[in-house]
mmCIF file of C-alpha atoms and ligand atoms in Angstrom:
data_model
loop_
_atom_site.group_PDB
_atom_site.id
_atom_site.type_symbol
_atom_site.label_atom_id
_atom_site.label_comp_id
_atom_site.label_asym_id
_atom_site.label_seq_id
_atom_site.Cartn_x
_atom_site.Cartn_y
_atom_site.Cartn_z
ATOM 1 C CA UNK A 1229 31.351 22.767 37.546
ATOM 2 C CA UNK A 1230 34.270 20.656 38.630
ATOM 3 C CA UNK A 1231 37.068 20.199 36.109
ATOM 4 C CA UNK A 1232 38.729 16.835 36.695
ATOM 5 C CA UNK A 1233 41.059 16.414 33.794
ATOM 6 C CA UNK A 1234 41.912 19.463 31.690
ATOM 7 C CA UNK A 1235 43.446 17.196 29.042
ATOM 8 C CA UNK A 1236 40.029 15.882 28.063
ATOM 9 C CA UNK A 1237 38.070 18.146 25.784
ATOM 10 C CA UNK A 1238 34.358 18.556 25.281
ATOM 11 C CA UNK A 1239 34.948 20.129 21.849
ATOM 12 C CA UNK A 1240 34.848 16.804 19.950
ATOM 13 C CA UNK A 1241 31.704 15.473 21.594
ATOM 14 C CA UNK A 1242 28.818 14.876 19.162
ATOM 15 C CA UNK A 1243 26.833 12.225 21.018
ATOM 16 C CA UNK A 1244 25.640 11.714 24.576
ATOM 17 C CA UNK A 1245 24.779 8.411 26.235
ATOM 18 C CA UNK A 1246 22.751 8.872 29.420
ATOM 19 C CA UNK A 1247 22.163 6.510 32.287
ATOM 20 C CA UNK A 1248 18.492 6.618 33.389
ATOM 21 C CA UNK A 1249 18.004 6.175 37.129
ATOM 22 C CA UNK A 1250 19.690 8.818 39.229
ATOM 23 C CA UNK A 1251 20.607 10.668 36.025
ATOM 24 C CA UNK A 1252 17.378 11.461 34.113
ATOM 25 C CA UNK A 1253 15.170 10.262 36.960
ATOM 26 C CA UNK A 1254 15.851 11.505 40.497
ATOM 27 C CA UNK A 1255 16.809 8.480 42.556
ATOM 28 C CA UNK A 1256 15.354 9.066 46.040
ATOM 29 C CA UNK A 1257 11.889 10.323 45.081
ATOM 30 C CA UNK A 1258 11.478 7.697 42.359
ATOM 31 C CA UNK A 1259 13.085 4.608 43.812
ATOM 32 C CA UNK A 1260 12.672 4.788 47.608
ATOM 33 C CA UNK A 1261 9.116 3.369 47.564
ATOM 34 C CA UNK A 1262 10.007 0.848 44.840
ATOM 35 C CA UNK A 1263 12.920 -0.533 46.866
ATOM 36 C CA UNK A 1264 10.616 -1.070 49.856
ATOM 37 C CA UNK A 1265 8.099 -2.873 47.649
ATOM 38 C CA UNK A 1266 10.860 -4.977 46.114
ATOM 39 C CA UNK A 1267 12.031 -6.085 49.567
ATOM 40 C CA UNK A 1268 8.466 -6.948 50.622
ATOM 41 C CA UNK A 1269 8.083 -9.127 47.515
ATOM 42 C CA UNK A 1270 11.433 -10.851 48.086
ATOM 43 C CA UNK A 1271 10.600 -11.413 51.782
ATOM 44 C CA UNK A 1272 7.135 -12.787 50.963
ATOM 45 C CA UNK A 1273 5.611 -10.269 53.360
ATOM 46 C CA UNK A 1274 7.973 -10.931 56.323
ATOM 47 C CA UNK A 1275 8.679 -7.302 57.344
ATOM 48 C CA UNK A 1276 11.710 -8.084 59.489
ATOM 49 C CA UNK A 1277 13.285 -10.070 56.681
ATOM 50 C CA UNK A 1278 12.402 -7.251 54.242
ATOM 51 C CA UNK A 1279 14.435 -4.778 56.319
ATOM 52 C CA UNK A 1280 17.386 -7.192 56.427
ATOM 53 C CA UNK A 1281 17.201 -7.624 52.650
ATOM 54 C CA UNK A 1282 17.162 -3.853 52.103
ATOM 55 C CA UNK A 1283 20.223 -3.494 54.334
ATOM 56 C CA UNK A 1284 22.079 -6.257 52.506
ATOM 57 C CA UNK A 1285 21.385 -4.669 49.116
ATOM 58 C CA UNK A 1286 22.482 -1.177 50.167
ATOM 59 C CA UNK A 1287 19.478 0.722 51.573
ATOM 60 C CA UNK A 1288 19.028 1.822 55.179
ATOM 61 C CA UNK A 1289 15.398 0.838 55.856
ATOM 62 C CA UNK A 1290 15.004 3.652 58.417
ATOM 63 C CA UNK A 1291 16.516 6.664 56.622
ATOM 64 C CA UNK A 1292 15.963 5.403 53.079
ATOM 65 C CA UNK A 1293 19.571 6.284 52.205
ATOM 66 C CA UNK A 1294 21.062 4.104 49.457
ATOM 67 C CA UNK A 1295 24.825 3.524 49.471
ATOM 68 C CA UNK A 1296 26.755 4.634 46.366
ATOM 69 C CA UNK A 1297 27.562 1.738 44.013
ATOM 70 C CA UNK A 1298 25.518 -0.754 46.090
ATOM 71 C CA UNK A 1299 23.337 -3.410 44.437
ATOM 72 C CA UNK A 1300 20.203 -1.259 44.672
ATOM 73 C CA UNK A 1301 22.093 1.756 43.353
ATOM 74 C CA UNK A 1302 23.812 0.045 40.481
ATOM 75 C CA UNK A 1303 22.626 -3.519 39.949
ATOM 76 C CA UNK A 1304 20.433 -4.811 37.128
ATOM 77 C CA UNK A 1305 17.324 -6.863 37.871
ATOM 78 C CA UNK A 1306 19.095 -10.237 37.824
ATOM 79 C CA UNK A 1307 21.929 -8.990 40.035
ATOM 80 C CA UNK A 1308 19.469 -7.517 42.548
ATOM 81 C CA UNK A 1309 17.420 -10.735 42.604
ATOM 82 C CA UNK A 1310 20.608 -12.759 43.166
ATOM 83 C CA UNK A 1311 21.610 -10.411 45.992
ATOM 84 C CA UNK A 1312 18.202 -10.757 47.626
ATOM 85 C CA UNK A 1313 18.461 -14.556 47.491
ATOM 86 C CA UNK A 1314 21.994 -14.485 48.895
ATOM 87 C CA UNK A 1315 20.698 -12.341 51.774
ATOM 88 C CA UNK A 1316 17.964 -14.827 52.660
ATOM 89 C CA UNK A 1317 14.980 -14.356 50.355
ATOM 90 C CA UNK A 1318 13.047 -17.649 50.095
ATOM 91 C CA UNK A 1319 12.003 -16.895 46.478
ATOM 92 C CA UNK A 1320 12.982 -18.714 43.309
ATOM 93 C CA UNK A 1321 15.512 -16.703 41.244
ATOM 94 C CA UNK A 1322 13.697 -16.791 37.899
ATOM 95 C CA UNK A 1323 10.343 -16.017 39.503
ATOM 96 C CA UNK A 1324 11.765 -13.166 41.601
ATOM 97 C CA UNK A 1325 13.556 -11.670 38.572
ATOM 98 C CA UNK A 1326 10.314 -11.732 36.607
ATOM 99 C CA UNK A 1327 8.366 -10.084 39.437
ATOM 100 C CA UNK A 1328 11.011 -7.392 39.942
ATOM 101 C CA UNK A 1329 11.085 -6.625 36.214
ATOM 102 C CA UNK A 1330 7.316 -6.213 36.357
ATOM 103 C CA UNK A 1331 7.627 -3.953 39.424
ATOM 104 C CA UNK A 1332 10.280 -1.802 37.705
ATOM 105 C CA UNK A 1333 8.193 -1.478 34.554
ATOM 106 C CA UNK A 1334 5.170 -0.380 36.609
ATOM 107 C CA UNK A 1335 7.367 2.048 38.570
ATOM 108 C CA UNK A 1336 8.167 3.906 35.339
ATOM 109 C CA UNK A 1337 4.700 5.436 35.638
ATOM 110 C CA UNK A 1338 5.522 7.067 38.985
ATOM 111 C CA UNK A 1339 9.094 8.238 38.552
ATOM 112 C CA UNK A 1340 10.155 11.859 39.010
ATOM 113 C CA UNK A 1341 12.349 13.588 36.408
ATOM 114 C CA UNK A 1342 15.361 15.747 37.399
ATOM 115 C CA UNK A 1343 14.358 18.476 34.927
ATOM 116 C CA UNK A 1344 11.876 19.027 32.057
ATOM 117 C CA UNK A 1345 13.255 16.118 30.014
ATOM 118 C CA UNK A 1346 11.194 16.842 26.895
ATOM 119 C CA UNK A 1347 12.600 20.376 26.686
ATOM 120 C CA UNK A 1348 16.117 19.252 27.656
ATOM 121 C CA UNK A 1349 16.328 16.546 24.958
ATOM 122 C CA UNK A 1350 14.748 18.862 22.381
ATOM 123 C CA UNK A 1351 17.415 21.530 23.061
ATOM 124 C CA UNK A 1352 20.284 19.025 22.669
ATOM 125 C CA UNK A 1353 18.712 17.529 19.543
ATOM 126 C CA UNK A 1354 18.349 21.070 18.172
ATOM 127 C CA UNK A 1355 22.094 21.547 18.669
ATOM 128 C CA UNK A 1356 22.757 18.438 16.563
ATOM 129 C CA UNK A 1357 23.654 15.872 19.225
ATOM 130 C CA UNK A 1358 22.979 12.143 18.854
ATOM 131 C CA UNK A 1359 21.267 10.948 22.027
ATOM 132 C CA UNK A 1360 20.946 7.569 23.728
ATOM 133 C CA UNK A 1361 20.108 5.848 26.995
ATOM 134 C CA UNK A 1362 22.085 2.993 28.572
ATOM 135 C CA UNK A 1363 20.428 1.618 31.689
ATOM 136 C CA UNK A 1364 20.601 -1.448 33.930
ATOM 137 C CA UNK A 1365 16.799 -1.430 33.883
ATOM 138 C CA UNK A 1366 14.922 -3.438 31.223
ATOM 139 C CA UNK A 1367 14.375 -1.896 27.797
ATOM 140 C CA UNK A 1368 10.559 -1.773 28.131
ATOM 141 C CA UNK A 1369 10.892 0.389 31.271
ATOM 142 C CA UNK A 1370 13.320 2.754 29.554
ATOM 143 C CA UNK A 1371 11.026 3.209 26.549
ATOM 144 C CA UNK A 1372 8.097 3.706 28.945
ATOM 145 C CA UNK A 1373 9.939 6.577 30.642
ATOM 146 C CA UNK A 1374 10.920 8.206 27.334
ATOM 147 C CA UNK A 1375 7.342 8.017 26.132
ATOM 148 C CA UNK A 1376 5.882 9.310 29.381
ATOM 149 C CA UNK A 1377 8.177 12.334 29.495
ATOM 150 C CA UNK A 1378 7.828 13.007 25.766
ATOM 151 C CA UNK A 1379 11.404 12.632 24.445
ATOM 152 C CA UNK A 1380 11.086 9.219 22.751
ATOM 153 C CA UNK A 1381 11.402 10.810 19.291
ATOM 154 C CA UNK A 1382 14.705 12.483 20.179
ATOM 155 C CA UNK A 1383 16.441 9.213 21.080
ATOM 156 C CA UNK A 1384 18.782 7.550 18.589
ATOM 157 C CA UNK A 1385 19.464 4.526 20.790
ATOM 158 C CA UNK A 1386 18.100 2.667 23.816
ATOM 159 C CA UNK A 1387 19.878 -0.161 25.664
ATOM 160 C CA UNK A 1388 18.657 -2.000 28.749
ATOM 161 C CA UNK A 1389 20.321 -4.960 30.460
ATOM 162 C CA UNK A 1390 18.149 -7.196 28.271
ATOM 163 C CA UNK A 1391 18.926 -5.526 24.900
ATOM 164 C CA UNK A 1392 21.880 -7.744 24.000
ATOM 165 C CA UNK A 1393 24.704 -5.238 24.566
ATOM 166 C CA UNK A 1394 25.932 -6.760 27.835
ATOM 167 C CA UNK A 1395 25.847 -5.041 31.210
ATOM 168 C CA UNK A 1396 27.732 -2.185 32.876
ATOM 169 C CA UNK A 1397 30.640 -1.677 33.307
ATOM 170 C CA UNK A 1398 31.265 -3.684 30.114
ATOM 171 C CA UNK A 1399 31.692 -1.406 27.086
ATOM 172 C CA UNK A 1400 28.931 -3.023 24.964
ATOM 173 C CA UNK A 1401 26.205 -0.413 25.426
ATOM 174 C CA UNK A 1402 28.544 2.410 24.379
ATOM 175 C CA UNK A 1403 29.802 0.413 21.392
ATOM 176 C CA UNK A 1404 26.215 -0.445 20.392
ATOM 177 C CA UNK A 1405 25.377 3.285 20.535
ATOM 178 C CA UNK A 1406 28.420 4.052 18.356
ATOM 179 C CA UNK A 1407 27.388 1.433 15.801
ATOM 180 C CA UNK A 1408 23.827 2.802 15.738
ATOM 181 C CA UNK A 1409 24.879 6.402 15.112
ATOM 182 C CA UNK A 1410 28.055 5.847 13.070
ATOM 183 C CA UNK A 1411 30.465 7.711 15.383
ATOM 184 C CA UNK A 1412 33.588 6.435 17.215
ATOM 185 C CA UNK A 1413 33.654 6.213 21.047
ATOM 186 C CA UNK A 1414 35.894 9.281 21.463
ATOM 187 C CA UNK A 1415 33.023 11.441 20.137
ATOM 188 C CA UNK A 1416 30.704 10.162 22.900
ATOM 189 C CA UNK A 1417 30.093 11.586 26.380
ATOM 190 C CA UNK A 1418 28.866 9.020 28.923
ATOM 191 C CA UNK A 1419 26.740 10.541 31.693
ATOM 192 C CA UNK A 1420 25.759 8.773 34.913
ATOM 193 C CA UNK A 1421 25.383 8.806 38.688
ATOM 194 C CA UNK A 1422 27.381 5.661 39.458
ATOM 195 C CA UNK A 1423 30.935 4.525 38.971
ATOM 196 C CA UNK A 1424 29.796 1.633 36.784
ATOM 197 C CA UNK A 1425 28.582 4.245 34.251
ATOM 198 C CA UNK A 1426 31.955 5.990 34.321
ATOM 199 C CA UNK A 1427 33.835 2.675 34.130
ATOM 200 C CA UNK A 1428 31.701 1.616 31.156
ATOM 201 C CA UNK A 1429 32.749 4.880 29.489
ATOM 202 C CA UNK A 1430 36.413 4.237 30.256
ATOM 203 C CA UNK A 1431 36.228 0.612 29.061
ATOM 204 C CA UNK A 1432 34.715 1.751 25.759
ATOM 205 C CA UNK A 1433 37.183 4.603 25.238
ATOM 206 C CA UNK A 1434 34.476 7.271 25.487
ATOM 207 C CA UNK A 1435 35.643 10.841 24.933
ATOM 208 C CA UNK A 1436 34.185 12.193 28.149
ATOM 209 C CA UNK A 1437 32.857 10.779 31.417
ATOM 210 C CA UNK A 1438 30.411 13.043 33.205
ATOM 211 C CA UNK A 1439 29.046 12.383 36.703
ATOM 212 C CA UNK A 1440 25.817 13.851 38.107
ATOM 213 C CA UNK A 1441 24.721 14.169 41.740
ATOM 214 C CA UNK A 1442 20.978 13.417 41.317
ATOM 215 C CA UNK A 1443 21.492 9.729 42.093
ATOM 216 C CA UNK A 1444 23.163 7.657 44.774
ATOM 217 C CA UNK A 1445 26.706 8.872 44.184
ATOM 218 C CA UNK A 1446 28.481 11.729 45.940
ATOM 219 C CA UNK A 1447 31.070 14.210 44.686
ATOM 220 C CA UNK A 1448 33.563 12.159 46.680
ATOM 221 C CA UNK A 1449 32.512 8.726 45.389
ATOM 222 C CA UNK A 1450 32.506 9.945 41.757
ATOM 223 C CA UNK A 1451 35.613 12.146 41.776
ATOM 224 C CA UNK A 1452 38.283 9.673 40.676
ATOM 225 C CA UNK A 1453 36.692 8.392 37.490
ATOM 226 C CA UNK A 1454 34.819 11.403 36.124
ATOM 227 C CA UNK A 1455 36.126 14.218 33.919
ATOM 228 C CA UNK A 1456 33.346 16.519 35.133
ATOM 229 C CA UNK A 1457 30.858 16.342 37.981
ATOM 230 C CA UNK A 1458 27.630 18.396 37.817
ATOM 231 C CA UNK A 1459 24.721 18.887 40.204
ATOM 232 C CA UNK A 1460 22.450 17.578 37.421
ATOM 233 C CA UNK A 1461 22.353 16.923 33.647
ATOM 234 C CA UNK A 1462 21.615 20.557 32.747
ATOM 235 C CA UNK A 1463 25.293 21.270 33.542
ATOM 236 C CA UNK A 1464 26.104 19.558 30.223
ATOM 237 C CA UNK A 1465 24.480 22.341 28.227
ATOM 238 C CA UNK A 1466 27.154 24.853 29.188
ATOM 239 C CA UNK A 1467 29.992 22.350 28.736
ATOM 240 C CA UNK A 1468 29.314 21.053 25.234
ATOM 241 C CA UNK A 1469 29.797 22.987 21.966
ATOM 242 C CA UNK A 1470 26.813 25.057 20.850
ATOM 243 C CA UNK A 1471 26.589 22.951 17.676
ATOM 244 C CA UNK A 1472 27.708 19.328 17.514
ATOM 245 C CA UNK A 1473 30.233 18.784 14.697
ATOM 246 C CA UNK A 1474 29.071 15.597 12.961
HETATM 247 MG MG1 MG B 2584 22.043 5.301 37.706
#
């Protein structure tokens, strides 16, 4: 555990808003193959162009490493499609966005969880916490993941980039969560693997910003804007009060 700001307290936290990719779902194992497929689609099968597109959007096509806070690490579908076009994809923006959304939804069936998510969400729910997901993926993909891993019933809120709460790092997804559960932002912990998650938390006035290292970020890239940085989400269980005070 890495204490960033002793002034911030976990004692008042009664709700947790999780990012999905790199936070609940391990980034490399889940998204490496999807990113390669995405580039092949955007390059219309031109392999050399596909490698250039991957590079431009933040992934080294040889090592598979994805840069922290790059488009592939942090962008939503529209932003990634725009980035691919800017880097030379001959596709039409609306068509590419639609195909990428479809690819991401299908990818939900192959993703790899960072822990036993059903048991993890059940334990937090049992302690009285309100739970939500805020992701730059589309809402259908998020619900697909929750269903597949068996924690759909424990969620109080789901927001994708297409759910009408705006995009990260705008505060809308946190504020939508607060409205749904009837708690103010200072009772909410925002958990994510990218700075845009932490900035969304800050912009909304969230009580706690927690970084995890199961995504594309590093301890170094996440240090400035997080209150705590854990190896993975299970670090939260020791940080938060045994019973949430609602
Ligand atoms: Mg993420």
